[in-house]
Coordinates of C-alpha atoms and ligand atoms in Angstrom, one line a residue:
M29 CA 51.8 -58.2 -78.7
D30 CA 55.3 -58.3 -80.0
I31 CA 57.8 -61.0 -79.3
I32 CA 60.7 -58.6 -79.5
D33 CA 59.2 -56.5 -76.7
I34 CA 58.8 -59.6 -74.6
I35 CA 62.4 -60.6 -75.2
A36 CA 63.5 -57.1 -74.3
R37 CA 61.5 -57.1 -71.0
K38 CA 63.0 -60.4 -69.9
R39 CA 66.5 -59.2 -70.9
D40 CA 65.9 -56.2 -68.7
G41 CA 64.8 -58.3 -65.8
A42 CA 61.1 -57.7 -65.8
E43 CA 58.5 -60.2 -64.8
L44 CA 56.5 -61.4 -67.8
R45 CA 52.7 -61.3 -67.7
A46 CA 50.8 -64.5 -68.1
E47 CA 49.4 -63.2 -71.4
E48 CA 53.0 -62.6 -72.7
I49 CA 54.0 -66.2 -71.8
A50 CA 50.8 -67.5 -73.4
F51 CA 51.7 -65.5 -76.6
W52 CA 55.2 -66.9 -76.7
V53 CA 54.3 -70.6 -76.0
D54 CA 51.4 -70.5 -78.5
G55 CA 53.6 -68.8 -81.0
L56 CA 56.4 -71.3 -80.8
S57 CA 54.1 -74.3 -80.8
H58 CA 52.4 -73.1 -84.0
G59 CA 55.6 -72.0 -85.8
R60 CA 54.8 -68.3 -85.6
I61 CA 57.7 -67.5 -83.4
P62 CA 61.0 -68.7 -84.8
D63 CA 63.5 -70.7 -82.9
Y64 CA 66.1 -67.9 -82.7
Q65 CA 63.6 -65.6 -80.8
S66 CA 62.6 -68.4 -78.4
A67 CA 66.3 -69.2 -77.9
A68 CA 67.0 -65.5 -77.0
L69 CA 64.1 -65.5 -74.5
L70 CA 65.3 -68.7 -73.0
M71 CA 68.8 -67.3 -72.5
A72 CA 67.4 -64.1 -71.0
G73 CA 65.3 -66.2 -68.6
R74 CA 68.2 -68.5 -67.8
I75 CA 70.3 -65.4 -66.8
N76 CA 67.7 -63.3 -65.1
G77 CA 65.5 -66.1 -63.8
F78 CA 61.8 -66.7 -63.9
T79 CA 59.5 -65.9 -60.9
R80 CA 57.2 -68.5 -59.5
R81 CA 54.3 -66.8 -61.2
E82 CA 56.1 -66.9 -64.5
T83 CA 56.9 -70.6 -64.0
A84 CA 53.3 -71.4 -63.1
A85 CA 52.1 -69.6 -66.3
L86 CA 54.8 -71.3 -68.4
T87 CA 53.7 -74.7 -67.1
E88 CA 50.1 -74.0 -67.7
Q89 CA 50.7 -72.9 -71.3
M90 CA 53.0 -75.8 -72.1
L91 CA 50.3 -78.1 -70.7
A92 CA 47.7 -76.4 -72.9
S93 CA 49.9 -77.0 -76.0
G94 CA 48.9 -80.6 -76.3
L95 CA 46.7 -83.5 -75.2
R96 CA 45.8 -83.9 -71.5
L97 CA 45.0 -87.4 -70.5
D98 CA 41.8 -88.0 -68.5
L99 CA 42.2 -91.1 -66.2
S100 CA 39.1 -90.2 -64.2
D101 CA 37.1 -93.0 -65.6
I102 CA 39.5 -95.6 -64.3
P103 CA 38.5 -96.5 -60.7
G104 CA 41.0 -96.1 -57.9
I105 CA 43.9 -93.8 -57.1
K106 CA 46.2 -93.1 -60.1
V107 CA 49.8 -92.7 -59.3
D108 CA 52.9 -91.7 -61.2
K109 CA 56.6 -91.2 -60.5
H110 CA 59.4 -89.1 -62.0
S111 CA 63.1 -89.3 -61.5
T112 CA 65.4 -86.4 -62.6
G113 CA 67.6 -89.1 -64.0
G114 CA 70.7 -91.0 -63.0
V115 CA 73.0 -93.9 -63.5
G116 CA 71.7 -97.3 -62.7
D117 CA 68.4 -95.9 -61.7
K118 CA 65.9 -98.7 -62.3
T119 CA 63.6 -97.6 -59.5
S120 CA 60.5 -97.3 -61.7
L121 CA 60.7 -100.9 -62.7
V122 CA 60.2 -101.8 -59.1
L123 CA 58.2 -98.9 -57.7
M124 CA 55.4 -99.0 -60.2
P125 CA 54.6 -102.8 -59.9
L126 CA 54.8 -102.3 -56.1
A127 CA 52.2 -99.5 -56.3
A128 CA 49.9 -101.7 -58.4
A129 CA 50.4 -104.6 -55.9
A130 CA 49.2 -102.2 -53.2
G131 CA 46.0 -101.6 -55.1
L132 CA 46.9 -98.3 -56.6
R133 CA 46.7 -97.6 -60.4
A134 CA 50.2 -97.1 -61.7
A135 CA 50.1 -95.3 -65.0
K136 CA 53.4 -94.1 -66.3
M137 CA 54.7 -92.6 -69.5
S138 CA 58.5 -92.7 -69.8
G139 CA 61.4 -91.6 -71.9
R140 CA 64.5 -93.0 -73.4
G141 CA 68.1 -92.6 -72.1
L142 CA 70.5 -90.0 -73.5
G143 CA 74.1 -89.5 -72.7
H144 CA 75.2 -90.9 -69.3
T145 CA 71.6 -91.5 -68.0
G146 CA 69.4 -94.5 -68.8
G147 CA 65.8 -94.5 -69.7
T148 CA 63.0 -96.7 -68.4
L149 CA 61.7 -97.5 -72.0
D150 CA 65.1 -98.8 -73.1
K151 CA 65.3 -101.0 -70.0
L152 CA 61.8 -102.4 -70.7
E153 CA 62.5 -102.9 -74.3
S154 CA 65.4 -105.2 -73.4
I155 CA 62.7 -107.8 -72.5
P156 CA 62.2 -109.7 -75.7
G157 CA 58.9 -108.7 -77.3
F158 CA 58.0 -105.8 -74.9
R159 CA 56.1 -103.0 -76.6
V160 CA 56.1 -99.5 -75.3
D161 CA 54.0 -97.9 -78.1
L162 CA 50.5 -98.6 -76.9
S163 CA 47.6 -96.4 -77.9
I164 CA 46.2 -94.2 -75.1
A165 CA 43.0 -96.4 -75.1
A166 CA 45.1 -99.6 -74.7
F167 CA 47.2 -97.9 -72.0
K168 CA 44.1 -97.0 -70.0
E169 CA 42.5 -100.4 -70.5
Q170 CA 45.7 -102.1 -69.1
V171 CA 45.8 -99.7 -66.1
R172 CA 42.1 -100.6 -65.5
Q173 CA 42.7 -104.3 -65.9
I174 CA 46.0 -105.0 -64.1
G175 CA 46.7 -101.7 -62.4
L176 CA 50.0 -101.1 -64.2
A177 CA 51.2 -99.8 -67.6
I178 CA 54.5 -98.1 -68.6
I179 CA 54.5 -96.8 -72.2
S180 CA 56.4 -94.2 -74.3
Q181 CA 55.3 -90.6 -74.0
S182 CA 52.7 -89.7 -76.5
Q183 CA 53.9 -87.4 -79.3
E184 CA 50.8 -85.3 -78.7
L185 CA 51.7 -84.7 -75.0
V186 CA 53.2 -81.2 -74.4
P187 CA 54.5 -80.5 -77.9
A188 CA 55.8 -77.1 -76.7
D189 CA 58.3 -79.0 -74.5
K190 CA 59.8 -80.8 -77.5
V191 CA 60.5 -77.5 -79.1
L192 CA 61.8 -75.8 -76.0
Y193 CA 63.8 -78.8 -74.8
A194 CA 65.6 -79.2 -78.2
L195 CA 66.4 -75.5 -78.1
R196 CA 67.6 -75.6 -74.5
D197 CA 69.8 -78.5 -75.3
V198 CA 71.8 -76.5 -77.9
T199 CA 71.8 -73.1 -76.2
A200 CA 73.2 -74.0 -72.8
T201 CA 69.9 -73.3 -71.1
V202 CA 69.0 -76.7 -69.8
D203 CA 70.2 -76.0 -66.2
S204 CA 67.5 -73.5 -65.2
I205 CA 65.4 -74.6 -62.3
P206 CA 62.2 -72.9 -63.4
L207 CA 62.6 -74.3 -67.0
I208 CA 63.3 -77.8 -65.6
A209 CA 60.3 -77.6 -63.2
A210 CA 58.0 -76.4 -66.0
S211 CA 59.3 -79.0 -68.5
I212 CA 58.9 -81.9 -66.1
M213 CA 55.7 -80.8 -64.5
S214 CA 53.8 -80.0 -67.7
K215 CA 54.5 -83.6 -68.9
K216 CA 53.6 -85.1 -65.5
L217 CA 50.4 -83.0 -65.2
A218 CA 49.4 -84.0 -68.7
T219 CA 49.3 -87.7 -67.8
G220 CA 46.5 -87.2 -65.3
A221 CA 47.6 -88.9 -62.1
D222 CA 46.2 -88.1 -58.7
I223 CA 49.5 -88.6 -56.9
L224 CA 53.0 -88.0 -58.0
V225 CA 56.3 -89.1 -56.4
L226 CA 59.4 -87.1 -57.4
D227 CA 62.9 -88.6 -57.1
V228 CA 65.2 -85.6 -57.4
K229 CA 68.8 -86.7 -57.7
Y230 CA 71.7 -84.8 -56.4
G231 CA 75.5 -85.4 -56.6
N232 CA 78.0 -85.9 -59.4
G233 CA 75.8 -88.2 -61.6
A234 CA 72.8 -85.9 -61.5
L235 CA 71.3 -83.2 -63.8
I236 CA 71.7 -80.7 -60.9
Q237 CA 74.5 -81.6 -58.6
E238 CA 74.0 -79.1 -55.7
I239 CA 71.7 -80.2 -53.0
A240 CA 70.3 -76.7 -52.3
S241 CA 69.3 -76.3 -56.0
C242 CA 67.7 -79.7 -56.0
R243 CA 65.7 -78.7 -52.9
E244 CA 64.5 -75.6 -54.7
L245 CA 63.6 -77.7 -57.8
A246 CA 61.7 -80.2 -55.7
Q247 CA 59.8 -77.4 -53.9
Q248 CA 58.9 -75.7 -57.2
M249 CA 57.6 -79.0 -58.7
I250 CA 55.5 -79.8 -55.6
D251 CA 54.0 -76.3 -55.7
L252 CA 53.1 -76.7 -59.3
A253 CA 51.5 -80.1 -58.6
K254 CA 49.5 -78.6 -55.7
A255 CA 48.3 -75.7 -57.8
N256 CA 47.0 -78.3 -60.3
G257 CA 45.3 -80.5 -57.7
V258 CA 47.9 -83.2 -57.7
R259 CA 49.2 -84.5 -54.4
A260 CA 53.0 -84.8 -54.6
M261 CA 56.1 -85.5 -52.5
A262 CA 59.7 -85.3 -53.4
M263 CA 62.7 -87.2 -52.1
L264 CA 66.3 -85.9 -52.7
T265 CA 68.4 -89.0 -53.3
S266 CA 72.1 -89.4 -53.9
M267 CA 73.8 -89.9 -57.3
E268 CA 77.3 -89.8 -55.8
Q269 CA 77.5 -93.4 -57.1
P270 CA 75.3 -95.6 -59.3
L271 CA 72.2 -96.9 -57.8
G272 CA 72.5 -100.7 -57.2
F273 CA 75.3 -102.5 -59.1
A274 CA 74.0 -102.8 -62.6
V275 CA 74.2 -100.1 -65.3
G276 CA 72.8 -101.2 -68.7
N277 CA 69.4 -102.2 -69.8
A278 CA 68.9 -106.0 -69.5
L279 CA 71.4 -106.0 -66.6
E280 CA 69.2 -103.5 -64.8
V281 CA 66.0 -105.4 -65.5
R282 CA 67.6 -108.5 -63.9
E283 CA 68.6 -106.4 -60.8
A284 CA 65.1 -104.9 -60.6
L285 CA 63.7 -108.5 -60.7
D286 CA 66.1 -109.4 -57.8
V287 CA 64.5 -106.6 -55.7
L288 CA 61.0 -107.7 -56.9
E289 CA 61.9 -111.1 -55.5
G290 CA 62.8 -109.7 -52.1
A291 CA 66.5 -109.6 -52.6
G292 CA 68.8 -107.3 -54.6
P293 CA 71.1 -104.4 -53.7
A294 CA 70.3 -102.8 -50.3
D295 CA 70.4 -99.2 -51.6
L296 CA 68.0 -99.9 -54.5
R297 CA 65.6 -101.7 -52.2
S298 CA 65.8 -98.9 -49.6
E299 CA 65.2 -96.2 -52.2
V300 CA 62.2 -98.0 -53.5
T301 CA 60.7 -98.7 -50.1
L302 CA 61.2 -95.0 -49.1
L303 CA 59.5 -93.8 -52.3
A304 CA 56.7 -96.3 -52.0
G305 CA 56.3 -95.3 -48.3
G306 CA 55.8 -91.7 -49.4
M307 CA 53.4 -92.7 -52.1
F308 CA 51.3 -95.0 -49.9
L309 CA 51.1 -92.3 -47.3
L310 CA 49.9 -89.7 -49.8
A311 CA 47.4 -92.2 -51.1
G312 CA 46.0 -92.7 -47.6
I313 CA 46.5 -96.5 -47.7
A314 CA 48.8 -96.6 -44.7
P315 CA 48.4 -94.8 -41.4
D316 CA 52.0 -93.6 -41.1
E317 CA 55.4 -93.7 -42.7
Q318 CA 56.7 -96.8 -41.0
A319 CA 53.5 -98.8 -41.8
A320 CA 53.7 -97.6 -45.4
Q321 CA 57.3 -98.8 -45.7
D322 CA 56.5 -102.1 -44.0
M323 CA 53.7 -102.6 -46.4
A324 CA 56.1 -102.0 -49.3
A325 CA 58.6 -104.4 -47.9
H326 CA 55.9 -107.1 -47.4
L327 CA 54.7 -106.7 -51.1
L328 CA 58.3 -107.2 -52.3
D329 CA 59.1 -110.1 -50.0
H330 CA 55.9 -112.0 -50.9
G331 CA 56.1 -111.8 -54.6
D332 CA 53.0 -109.6 -55.1
A333 CA 55.0 -106.8 -56.9
R334 CA 56.9 -109.3 -59.0
E335 CA 53.6 -110.9 -60.1
K336 CA 52.4 -107.4 -61.2
F337 CA 55.6 -106.8 -63.1
A338 CA 55.2 -110.1 -64.9
A339 CA 51.5 -109.3 -65.7
M340 CA 52.6 -106.0 -67.3
V341 CA 55.3 -107.7 -69.3
R342 CA 52.8 -110.2 -70.7
A343 CA 50.1 -107.6 -71.3
Q344 CA 52.6 -105.5 -73.3
G345 CA 53.7 -108.5 -75.5
G346 CA 56.9 -109.3 -73.6
C347 CA 58.3 -112.7 -72.6
D348 CA 58.0 -113.3 -68.9
D349 CA 60.7 -116.1 -68.9
F350 CA 63.3 -113.7 -67.7
S351 CA 66.1 -116.2 -68.2
R352 CA 65.7 -115.2 -71.8
L353 CA 66.9 -111.6 -71.2
P354 CA 69.7 -110.9 -73.6
R355 CA 73.3 -111.6 -72.5
A356 CA 76.5 -110.0 -73.9
D357 CA 79.0 -112.2 -75.8
R358 CA 81.9 -110.8 -73.8
Q359 CA 82.6 -110.1 -70.1
I360 CA 85.7 -108.1 -69.1
V361 CA 87.0 -107.6 -65.6
F362 CA 88.0 -104.1 -64.5
A363 CA 90.2 -104.6 -61.5
A364 CA 91.8 -102.4 -58.8
E365 CA 95.5 -101.6 -59.7
R366 CA 96.4 -101.1 -56.1
E367 CA 94.9 -101.5 -52.7
G368 CA 92.7 -98.8 -51.0
W369 CA 89.2 -97.7 -50.0
L370 CA 86.8 -96.8 -52.8
T371 CA 86.2 -93.2 -51.7
A372 CA 84.6 -91.6 -54.8
F373 CA 83.0 -92.3 -58.1
D374 CA 82.7 -90.0 -61.0
T375 CA 79.2 -91.2 -61.6
Q376 CA 78.7 -89.5 -64.9
A377 CA 81.8 -91.2 -66.2
V378 CA 80.5 -94.6 -65.1
G379 CA 77.4 -93.8 -67.1
H380 CA 79.4 -92.8 -70.1
A381 CA 81.5 -96.0 -69.8
A382 CA 78.3 -98.0 -70.0
M383 CA 77.2 -95.9 -73.0
L384 CA 80.6 -96.6 -74.8
L385 CA 80.0 -100.3 -74.2
G386 CA 76.7 -99.9 -76.2
A387 CA 74.2 -99.5 -73.3
G388 CA 73.4 -95.9 -74.2
R389 CA 73.2 -93.3 -77.0
K390 CA 75.4 -90.3 -77.7
T391 CA 72.7 -88.9 -80.0
K392 CA 69.0 -89.6 -80.1
E393 CA 69.4 -91.6 -83.4
D394 CA 72.0 -94.1 -82.0
A395 CA 71.0 -97.8 -81.6
I396 CA 71.7 -99.5 -78.3
D397 CA 72.7 -103.0 -77.3
P398 CA 70.2 -104.2 -74.7
A399 CA 72.7 -106.6 -73.3
A400 CA 75.6 -104.2 -72.8
G401 CA 76.7 -102.3 -69.7
L402 CA 78.6 -103.0 -66.5
V403 CA 78.0 -104.5 -63.1
L404 CA 79.9 -103.0 -60.2
Q405 CA 81.3 -105.3 -57.6
A406 CA 82.4 -102.5 -55.3
K407 CA 80.7 -99.4 -54.0
L408 CA 81.7 -96.4 -51.9
G409 CA 83.4 -97.6 -48.8
S410 CA 84.5 -101.0 -50.3
R411 CA 88.0 -102.0 -49.2
L412 CA 89.9 -103.3 -52.2
R413 CA 93.2 -105.2 -52.7
A414 CA 95.2 -104.9 -55.9
G415 CA 93.6 -107.2 -58.5
D416 CA 90.1 -107.2 -56.8
T417 CA 87.2 -106.8 -59.3
I418 CA 85.6 -103.3 -59.3
A419 CA 83.3 -104.0 -62.2
V420 CA 82.5 -106.5 -64.9
L421 CA 82.0 -105.0 -68.3
H422 CA 79.4 -106.6 -70.7
C423 CA 79.7 -105.9 -74.4
S424 CA 79.5 -107.4 -77.8
E425 CA 82.6 -108.8 -79.7
T426 CA 82.4 -105.8 -82.1
I427 CA 83.1 -103.3 -79.3
D428 CA 86.6 -102.2 -78.3
P429 CA 86.3 -102.0 -74.5
A430 CA 89.6 -99.9 -74.1
P431 CA 87.9 -96.4 -74.0
A432 CA 85.3 -97.6 -71.4
L433 CA 88.1 -99.2 -69.3
E434 CA 90.1 -96.0 -69.5
L435 CA 87.1 -93.9 -68.4
L436 CA 86.5 -96.3 -65.5
R437 CA 90.1 -96.0 -64.4
Q438 CA 89.6 -92.2 -64.1
A439 CA 86.1 -92.6 -62.6
V440 CA 87.1 -94.6 -59.5
V441 CA 89.0 -93.0 -56.7
L442 CA 90.9 -95.2 -54.3
G443 CA 92.0 -93.5 -51.0
E444 CA 93.9 -94.4 -47.9
E445 CA 91.0 -93.8 -45.5
P446 CA 87.4 -95.0 -45.6
P447 CA 85.0 -92.3 -46.9
A448 CA 82.4 -90.8 -44.6
V449 CA 79.1 -92.7 -44.9
Q450 CA 76.6 -90.7 -47.0
P451 CA 72.9 -91.0 -46.6
L452 CA 71.0 -92.4 -49.6
A453 CA 68.1 -89.9 -49.1
A454 CA 69.1 -86.5 -47.9
D455 CA 65.6 -85.0 -47.5
V456 CA 61.9 -85.5 -48.1
I457 CA 59.8 -82.6 -49.2
R458 CA 56.0 -82.9 -48.9
Ligands
LIG511 N1 63.9 -83.6 -67.8 C1 62.9 -83.0 -68.4 O1 61.9 -83.6 -68.8 N2 63.0 -81.7 -68.6 C2 64.1 -80.9 -68.2 O2 64.1 -79.8 -68.5 C3 65.1 -81.6 -67.6 C4 65.0 -83.0 -67.4

């Protein structure tokens, strides 16, 4: 087989055979196929598309490029969750403990934040002492003992995705639905859960903004799960504004704790209970959707999920006195310059503002400030007078807040009329 022929076939719109995809993925994983040829093939695929058969073969080969976890020796139903990423998205911090409190085994490998989106690992690492670098054996033992562990993704898991993702990032080929589906699902399938809940974000803060494309992505991921014996459901949820109020690592942990204590922002609590409802139904531990959501609400309101969260924190070396979460030296008010209704957010810009304050990274090598970020005090549909606080910025004395304030000024739209009410979840795909 010749990689040049494979590139030419994709360039001309042909459907690649499974053996050709296997040849490519194996070659790129073992350094036999240079990056420039993979980049050419990625671009040909980004333009001409990949069929469902090609996507399934790509997922299978990416999965085969590395380690595949076997959780079958842990008793119980193993569950996992994935979000396509957003701003203020701390859902995993609540949903996974909630799943454990319901008797499921919540085993999750997470990533770090980059650009305007946050990452679960960074949020957890804002808890003093919390360790995310557990061995696979320690990860499994913790899931067995307390039903919950969240750790960093093993380097040995889907090495082909590391090569492909790095190339896609610099060749304008990230936004391909089949490539995203294969990238996410190869990693999720490698972690060995029985049940997977997918939170696919749409709107101006999301990876894919168009709802129809998100629906297609969700469907492709569910089909890949099903073909690999994993029960999955997806929810399409809005990123037309940050989720909850807090954006930034320790700030988001505090807000997640509020929800784990039966309080917290209504949108975050509803999103978590919707996702938990779907998960509990798939797991067969609730007879119907309403009972599943009621069960989730009960476990939040009675402290069971919070206790699981605290148990995970202790098990992973963290301090469970959450009053010791880091706090920024400085707080700066961002206020409305005139009166009006808050009609739109540029959600990506809000994420970028938090990044400029120190909460995120521009490049993978950047350090982050766990205390930095912002807390909104107004959301879509808020009526504001001139001088009312829209957000409080948290940062260190060493940061100049002016660029973040300027971004926020552009990111918040005040109008004369209240905006139409938008649903938090647009669709559920089973
Ligand atoms: N997240 C992933 O893991 N892969 C993608 O391709 C896009 C988002």
